[in-house]
Coordinates of C-alpha atoms in Angstrom, one line a residue:
X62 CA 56.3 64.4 -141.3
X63 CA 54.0 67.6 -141.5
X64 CA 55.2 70.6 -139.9
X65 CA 53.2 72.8 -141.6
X66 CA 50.5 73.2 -138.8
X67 CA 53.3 73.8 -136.1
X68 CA 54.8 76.5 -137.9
X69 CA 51.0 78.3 -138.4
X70 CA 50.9 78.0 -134.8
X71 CA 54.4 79.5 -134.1
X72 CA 53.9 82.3 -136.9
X73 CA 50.7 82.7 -135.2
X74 CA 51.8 83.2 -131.7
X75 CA 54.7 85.5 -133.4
X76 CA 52.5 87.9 -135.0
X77 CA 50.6 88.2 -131.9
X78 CA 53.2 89.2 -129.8
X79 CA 54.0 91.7 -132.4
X80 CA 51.5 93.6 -132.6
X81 CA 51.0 93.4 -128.4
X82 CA 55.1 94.5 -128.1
X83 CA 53.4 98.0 -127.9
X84 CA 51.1 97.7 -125.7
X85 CA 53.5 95.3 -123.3
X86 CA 56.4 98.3 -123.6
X87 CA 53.6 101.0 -122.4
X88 CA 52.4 99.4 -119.7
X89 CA 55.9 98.4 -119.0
X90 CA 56.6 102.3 -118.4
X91 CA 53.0 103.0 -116.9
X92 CA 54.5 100.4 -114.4
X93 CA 57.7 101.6 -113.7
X94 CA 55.5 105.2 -113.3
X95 CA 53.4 103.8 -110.4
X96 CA 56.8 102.1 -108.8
X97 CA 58.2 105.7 -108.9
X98 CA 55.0 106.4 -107.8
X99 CA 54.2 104.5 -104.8
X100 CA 57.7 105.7 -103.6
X101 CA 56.6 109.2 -103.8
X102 CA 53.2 108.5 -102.1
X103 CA 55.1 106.5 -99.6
X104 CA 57.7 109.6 -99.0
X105 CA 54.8 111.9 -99.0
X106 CA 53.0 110.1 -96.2
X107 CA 56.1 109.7 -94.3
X108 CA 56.4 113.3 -94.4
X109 CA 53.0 114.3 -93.7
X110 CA 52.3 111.3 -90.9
X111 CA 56.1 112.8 -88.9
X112 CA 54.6 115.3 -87.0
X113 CA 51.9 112.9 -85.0
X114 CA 53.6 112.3 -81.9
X115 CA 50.9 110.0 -80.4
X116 CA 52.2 107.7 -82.5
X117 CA 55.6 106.3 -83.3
X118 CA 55.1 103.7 -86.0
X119 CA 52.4 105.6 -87.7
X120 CA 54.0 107.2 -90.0
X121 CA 55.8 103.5 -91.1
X122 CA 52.6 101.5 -90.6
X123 CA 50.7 104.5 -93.5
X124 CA 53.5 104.8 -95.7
X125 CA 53.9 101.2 -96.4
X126 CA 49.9 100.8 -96.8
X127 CA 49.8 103.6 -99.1
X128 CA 53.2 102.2 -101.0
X129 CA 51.6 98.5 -101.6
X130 CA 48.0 100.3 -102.4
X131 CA 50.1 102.2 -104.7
X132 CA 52.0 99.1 -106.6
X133 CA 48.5 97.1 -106.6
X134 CA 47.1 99.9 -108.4
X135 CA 49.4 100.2 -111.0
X136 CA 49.6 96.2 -111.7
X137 CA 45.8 96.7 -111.8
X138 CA 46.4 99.2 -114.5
X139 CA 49.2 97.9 -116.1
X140 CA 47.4 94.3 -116.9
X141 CA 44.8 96.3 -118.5
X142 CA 46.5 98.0 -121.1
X143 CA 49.0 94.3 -122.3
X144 CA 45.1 92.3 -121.6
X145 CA 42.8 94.9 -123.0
X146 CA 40.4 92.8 -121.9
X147 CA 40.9 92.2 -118.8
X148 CA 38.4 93.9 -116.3
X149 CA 38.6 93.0 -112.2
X150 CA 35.1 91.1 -112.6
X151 CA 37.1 88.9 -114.7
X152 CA 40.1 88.3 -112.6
X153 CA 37.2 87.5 -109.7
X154 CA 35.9 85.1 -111.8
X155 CA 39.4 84.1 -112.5
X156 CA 40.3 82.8 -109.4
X157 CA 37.2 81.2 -108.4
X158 CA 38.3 77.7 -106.2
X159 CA 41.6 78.7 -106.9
X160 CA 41.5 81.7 -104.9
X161 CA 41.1 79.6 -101.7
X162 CA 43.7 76.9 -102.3
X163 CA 46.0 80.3 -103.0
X164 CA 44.4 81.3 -99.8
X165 CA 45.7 78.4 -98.1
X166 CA 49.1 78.0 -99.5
X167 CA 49.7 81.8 -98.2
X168 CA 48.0 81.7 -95.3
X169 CA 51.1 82.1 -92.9
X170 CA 52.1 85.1 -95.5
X171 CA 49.0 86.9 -94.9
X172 CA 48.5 85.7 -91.0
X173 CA 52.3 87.5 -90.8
X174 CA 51.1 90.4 -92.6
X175 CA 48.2 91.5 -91.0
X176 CA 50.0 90.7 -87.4
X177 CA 53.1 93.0 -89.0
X178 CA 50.2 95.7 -89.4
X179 CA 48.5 95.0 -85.8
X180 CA 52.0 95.4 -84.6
X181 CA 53.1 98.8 -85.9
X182 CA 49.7 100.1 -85.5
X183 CA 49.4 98.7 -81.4
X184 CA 52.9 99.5 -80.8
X185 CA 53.8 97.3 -78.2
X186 CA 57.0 98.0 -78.8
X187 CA 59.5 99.9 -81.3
X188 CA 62.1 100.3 -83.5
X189 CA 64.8 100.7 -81.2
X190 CA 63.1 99.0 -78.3
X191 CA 65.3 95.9 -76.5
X192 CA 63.4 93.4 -76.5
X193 CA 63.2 89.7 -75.6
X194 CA 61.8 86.8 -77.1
X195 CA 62.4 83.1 -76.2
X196 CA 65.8 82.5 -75.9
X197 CA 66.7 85.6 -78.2
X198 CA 67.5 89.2 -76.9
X199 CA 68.1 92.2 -78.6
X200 CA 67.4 95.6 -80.4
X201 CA 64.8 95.8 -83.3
X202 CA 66.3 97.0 -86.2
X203 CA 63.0 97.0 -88.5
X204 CA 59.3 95.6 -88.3
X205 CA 58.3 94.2 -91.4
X206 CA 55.2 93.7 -92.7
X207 CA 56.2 90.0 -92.6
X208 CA 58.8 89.8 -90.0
X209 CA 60.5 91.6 -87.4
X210 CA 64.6 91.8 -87.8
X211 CA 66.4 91.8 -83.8
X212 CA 70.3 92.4 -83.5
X213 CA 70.9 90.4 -80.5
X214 CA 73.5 91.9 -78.0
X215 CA 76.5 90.0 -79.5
X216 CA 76.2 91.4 -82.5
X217 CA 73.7 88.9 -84.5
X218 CA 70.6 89.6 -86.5
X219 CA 67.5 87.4 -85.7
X220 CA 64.2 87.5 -88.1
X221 CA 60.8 86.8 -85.9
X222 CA 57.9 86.5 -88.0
X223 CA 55.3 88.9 -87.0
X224 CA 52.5 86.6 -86.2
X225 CA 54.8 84.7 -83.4
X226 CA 55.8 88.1 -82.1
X227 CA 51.7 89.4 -81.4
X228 CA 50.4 85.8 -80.1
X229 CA 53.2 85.0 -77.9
X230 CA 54.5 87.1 -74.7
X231 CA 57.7 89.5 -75.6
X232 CA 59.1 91.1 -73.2
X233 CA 60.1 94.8 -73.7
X234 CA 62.8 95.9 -71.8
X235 CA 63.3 99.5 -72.9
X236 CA 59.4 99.9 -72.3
X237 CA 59.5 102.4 -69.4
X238 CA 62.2 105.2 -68.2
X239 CA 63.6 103.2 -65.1
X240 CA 64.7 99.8 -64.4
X241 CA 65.5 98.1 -61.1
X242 CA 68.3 95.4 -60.6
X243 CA 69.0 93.3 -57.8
X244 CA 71.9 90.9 -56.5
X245 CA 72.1 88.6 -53.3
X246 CA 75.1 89.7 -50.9
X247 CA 76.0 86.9 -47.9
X248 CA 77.8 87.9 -45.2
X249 CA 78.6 86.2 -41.9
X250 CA 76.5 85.0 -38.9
X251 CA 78.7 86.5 -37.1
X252 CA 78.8 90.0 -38.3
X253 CA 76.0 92.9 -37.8
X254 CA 73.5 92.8 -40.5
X255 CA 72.3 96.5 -39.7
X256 CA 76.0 97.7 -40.3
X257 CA 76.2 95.6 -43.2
X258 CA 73.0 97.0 -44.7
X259 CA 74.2 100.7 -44.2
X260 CA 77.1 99.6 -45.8
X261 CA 76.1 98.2 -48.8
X262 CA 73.5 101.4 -49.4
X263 CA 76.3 103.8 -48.5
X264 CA 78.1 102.0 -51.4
X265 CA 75.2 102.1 -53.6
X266 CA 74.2 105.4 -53.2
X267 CA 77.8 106.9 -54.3
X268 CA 77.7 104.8 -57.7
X269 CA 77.3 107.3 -60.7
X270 CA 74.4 105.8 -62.8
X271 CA 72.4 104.8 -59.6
X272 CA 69.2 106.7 -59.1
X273 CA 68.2 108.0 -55.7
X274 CA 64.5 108.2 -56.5
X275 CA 63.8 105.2 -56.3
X276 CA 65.9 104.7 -53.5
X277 CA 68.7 102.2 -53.5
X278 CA 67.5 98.9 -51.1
X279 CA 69.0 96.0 -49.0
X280 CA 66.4 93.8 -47.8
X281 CA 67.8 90.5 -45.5
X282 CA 66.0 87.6 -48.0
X283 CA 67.6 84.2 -46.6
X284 CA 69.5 82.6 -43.8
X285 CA 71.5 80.0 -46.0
X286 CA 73.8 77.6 -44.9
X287 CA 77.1 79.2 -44.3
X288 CA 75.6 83.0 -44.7
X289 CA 73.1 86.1 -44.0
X290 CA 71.9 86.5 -47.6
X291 CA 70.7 90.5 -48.4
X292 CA 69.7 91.5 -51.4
X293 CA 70.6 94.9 -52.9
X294 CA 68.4 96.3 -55.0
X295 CA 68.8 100.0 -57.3
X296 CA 67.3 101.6 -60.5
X297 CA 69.1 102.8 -63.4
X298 CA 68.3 104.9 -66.6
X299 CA 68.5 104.7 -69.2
X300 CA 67.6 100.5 -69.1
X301 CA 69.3 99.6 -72.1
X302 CA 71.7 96.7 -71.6
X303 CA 74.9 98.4 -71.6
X304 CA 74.0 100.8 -68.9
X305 CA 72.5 97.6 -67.0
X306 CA 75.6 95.7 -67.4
X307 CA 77.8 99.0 -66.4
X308 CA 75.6 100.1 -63.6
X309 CA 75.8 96.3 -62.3
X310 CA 79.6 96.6 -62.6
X311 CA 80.1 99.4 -60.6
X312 CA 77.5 98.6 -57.9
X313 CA 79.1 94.6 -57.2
X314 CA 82.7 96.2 -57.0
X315 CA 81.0 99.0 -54.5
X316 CA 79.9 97.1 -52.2
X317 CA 82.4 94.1 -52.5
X318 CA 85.1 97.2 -51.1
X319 CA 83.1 98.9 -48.9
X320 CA 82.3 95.5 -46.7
X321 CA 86.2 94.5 -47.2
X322 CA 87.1 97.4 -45.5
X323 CA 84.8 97.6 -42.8
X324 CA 85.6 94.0 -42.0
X325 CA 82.3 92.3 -43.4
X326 CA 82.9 89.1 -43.9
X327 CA 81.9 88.0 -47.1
X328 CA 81.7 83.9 -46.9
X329 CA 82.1 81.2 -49.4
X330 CA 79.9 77.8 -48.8
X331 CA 81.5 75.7 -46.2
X332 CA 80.8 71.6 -46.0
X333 CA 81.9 69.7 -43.5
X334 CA 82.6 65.5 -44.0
X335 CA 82.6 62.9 -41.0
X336 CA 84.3 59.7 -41.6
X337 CA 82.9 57.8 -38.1
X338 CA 85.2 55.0 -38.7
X339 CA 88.3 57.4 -38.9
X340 CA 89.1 57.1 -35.0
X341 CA 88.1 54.1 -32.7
X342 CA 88.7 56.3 -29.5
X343 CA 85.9 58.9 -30.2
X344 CA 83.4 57.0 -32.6
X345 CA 80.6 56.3 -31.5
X346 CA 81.0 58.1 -28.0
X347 CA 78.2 60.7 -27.6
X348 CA 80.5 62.1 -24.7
X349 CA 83.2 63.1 -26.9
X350 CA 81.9 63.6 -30.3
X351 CA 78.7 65.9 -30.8
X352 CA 78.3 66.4 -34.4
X353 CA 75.1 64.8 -36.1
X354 CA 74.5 63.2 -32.8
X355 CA 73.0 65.1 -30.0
X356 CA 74.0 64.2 -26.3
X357 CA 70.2 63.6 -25.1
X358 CA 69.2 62.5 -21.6
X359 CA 69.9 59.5 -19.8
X360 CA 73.0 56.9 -20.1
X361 CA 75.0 56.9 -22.9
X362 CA 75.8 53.5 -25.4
X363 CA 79.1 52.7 -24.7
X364 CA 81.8 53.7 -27.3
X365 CA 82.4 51.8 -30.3
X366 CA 86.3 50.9 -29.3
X367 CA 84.8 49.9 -25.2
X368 CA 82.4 47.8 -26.9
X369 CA 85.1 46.1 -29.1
X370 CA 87.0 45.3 -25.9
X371 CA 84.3 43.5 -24.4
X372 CA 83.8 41.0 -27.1
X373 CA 85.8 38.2 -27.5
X374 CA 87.9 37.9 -30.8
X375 CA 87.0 35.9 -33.8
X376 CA 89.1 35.0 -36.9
X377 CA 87.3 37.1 -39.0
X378 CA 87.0 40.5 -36.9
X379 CA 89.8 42.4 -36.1
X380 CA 90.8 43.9 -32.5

């Protein structure tokens, strides 16, 4: 067996690669020269971009697109010098077709891309903001040109991809200065809802954390089945969640004390169960026994154990 025209091939290849070794090792350091490059530019843009305060993230969003313009350029360069013939009309021509079925196969890579940009350039939120999401809650930690990284508040990291973040609704929670929070209070029928209402602001008004402007509220919302329902309602600030939770806290145990001790009664839900076979003497008699059957006008049907009396007795009935 001939393996003469294998090995021509093989020495072939070899002494190709030997004499391109130099041009591969320089445009191995030309690359590594634009990396160190691009982080400069990147650093520089950072640095020049800090100062615009109209803009949070614009200083990230430039620094990143100067830092991948950067790296393009230097691959750009550095494909030229190991290819000397390679020029960008050829690597148009290159991809022809296959440029849309890559196209395709990353669409979801660009689609998050361009949203990450859209993101950090619209701001609708921040690094740092707490935001919510679905059924996931938290503080970004970064926004990625691909995705955006949340640590949720019990201590887990959640990666959103950009593109579901700017298409779907996200609620920002740290968006403005104030926040207001609310809880229902019942107390009795029997007790004085204007005194309860002075009593539950008087309560929230000496919490520390609870802002006066807006002014604390307590609004009478429901007449439920065992209790006058008011709702007490007070901003906070800062609104991140561990002032939210602390205000909340403070403001519950408040009020909870303050209505104790003025003798508010504070009620839990009542039911009450009939059993109208549980006594033969009052069953049944309108006259005796009101509940879920009102008196009305006119005679009254004769009670269940007086209508037993009358009937005769039969083997399978008792008396």
């Amino acid at each position: 067996m001939d393996f003469s025209l294998a090995w021509q091939k093989l020495h072939q290849i070899g002494r190709d690669l030997m004499l391109a070794l130099p041009n591969i090792v320089f445009g191995l350091v030309v690359f590594l020269g634009f990396l160190l490059l691009a982080r400069g530019v990147r650093a520089l843009v950072q640095r020049i971009t800090r100062g615009k305060k109209s803009s949070h993230n614009l200083p990230l969003l430039l620094s990143r697109l100067a830092y991948v313009a950067t790296l393009i350029l230097g691959v750009l360069v550095t494909v030229t010098i190991v290819l000397p013939g390679f020029t960008p009309a050829s690597l148009v021509s290159a991809l022809g077709v296959g440029g849309i079925a890559i196209g395709f196969a990353f669409k979801d890579i660009f689609q998050n891309f361009l949203a990450g940009i859209l993101l950090l350039f619209t701001e609708p939120f921040r690094i740092g903001d707490q935001i919510k999401y679905k059924d996931f809650e938290g503080t970004v930690e970064d926004i990625q040109t691909r995705a955006t990284s949340i640590k949720t508040y019990d201590g887990r990291r959640v990666i959103i991809p950009n593109a579901e973040l700017f298409t779907n609704a996200v609620t920002v929670n740290t968006a403005y200065d104030k926040r207001r929070l609310q809880y229902d209070v019942g107390i009795g029928y029997s007790d004085d809802i204007a005194r309860a209402r002075e009593l539950m602001l008087e309560a929230m008004r000496a919490v520390p954390g609870v802002l006066q402007d807006p002014a604390p509220e307590a609004l009478v919302m429901d007449l439920a089945a065992s209790s006058v329902n008011i709702r007490a309602r007070w901003w906070v600030d800062p609104p991140r969640q561990a002032d939210i939770l602390d205000a909340q806290d403070k403001v519950l145990e408040a009020i909870k004390n303050k209505l104790a001790e003025n003798g508010i009664d504070l009620p839990f839900p009542t039911r009450q169960i009939l059993f109208h076979d549980q006594t033969e003497a009052t069953d049944g008699d309108r006259r005796r026994q009101r509940e879920g059957w009102p008196a009305g006008p006119g005679d009254m049907p004769a009670a269940r154990a007086a209508a037993r009396g009358s009937e005769p007795p039969t083997p399978d009935k008792p008396q």
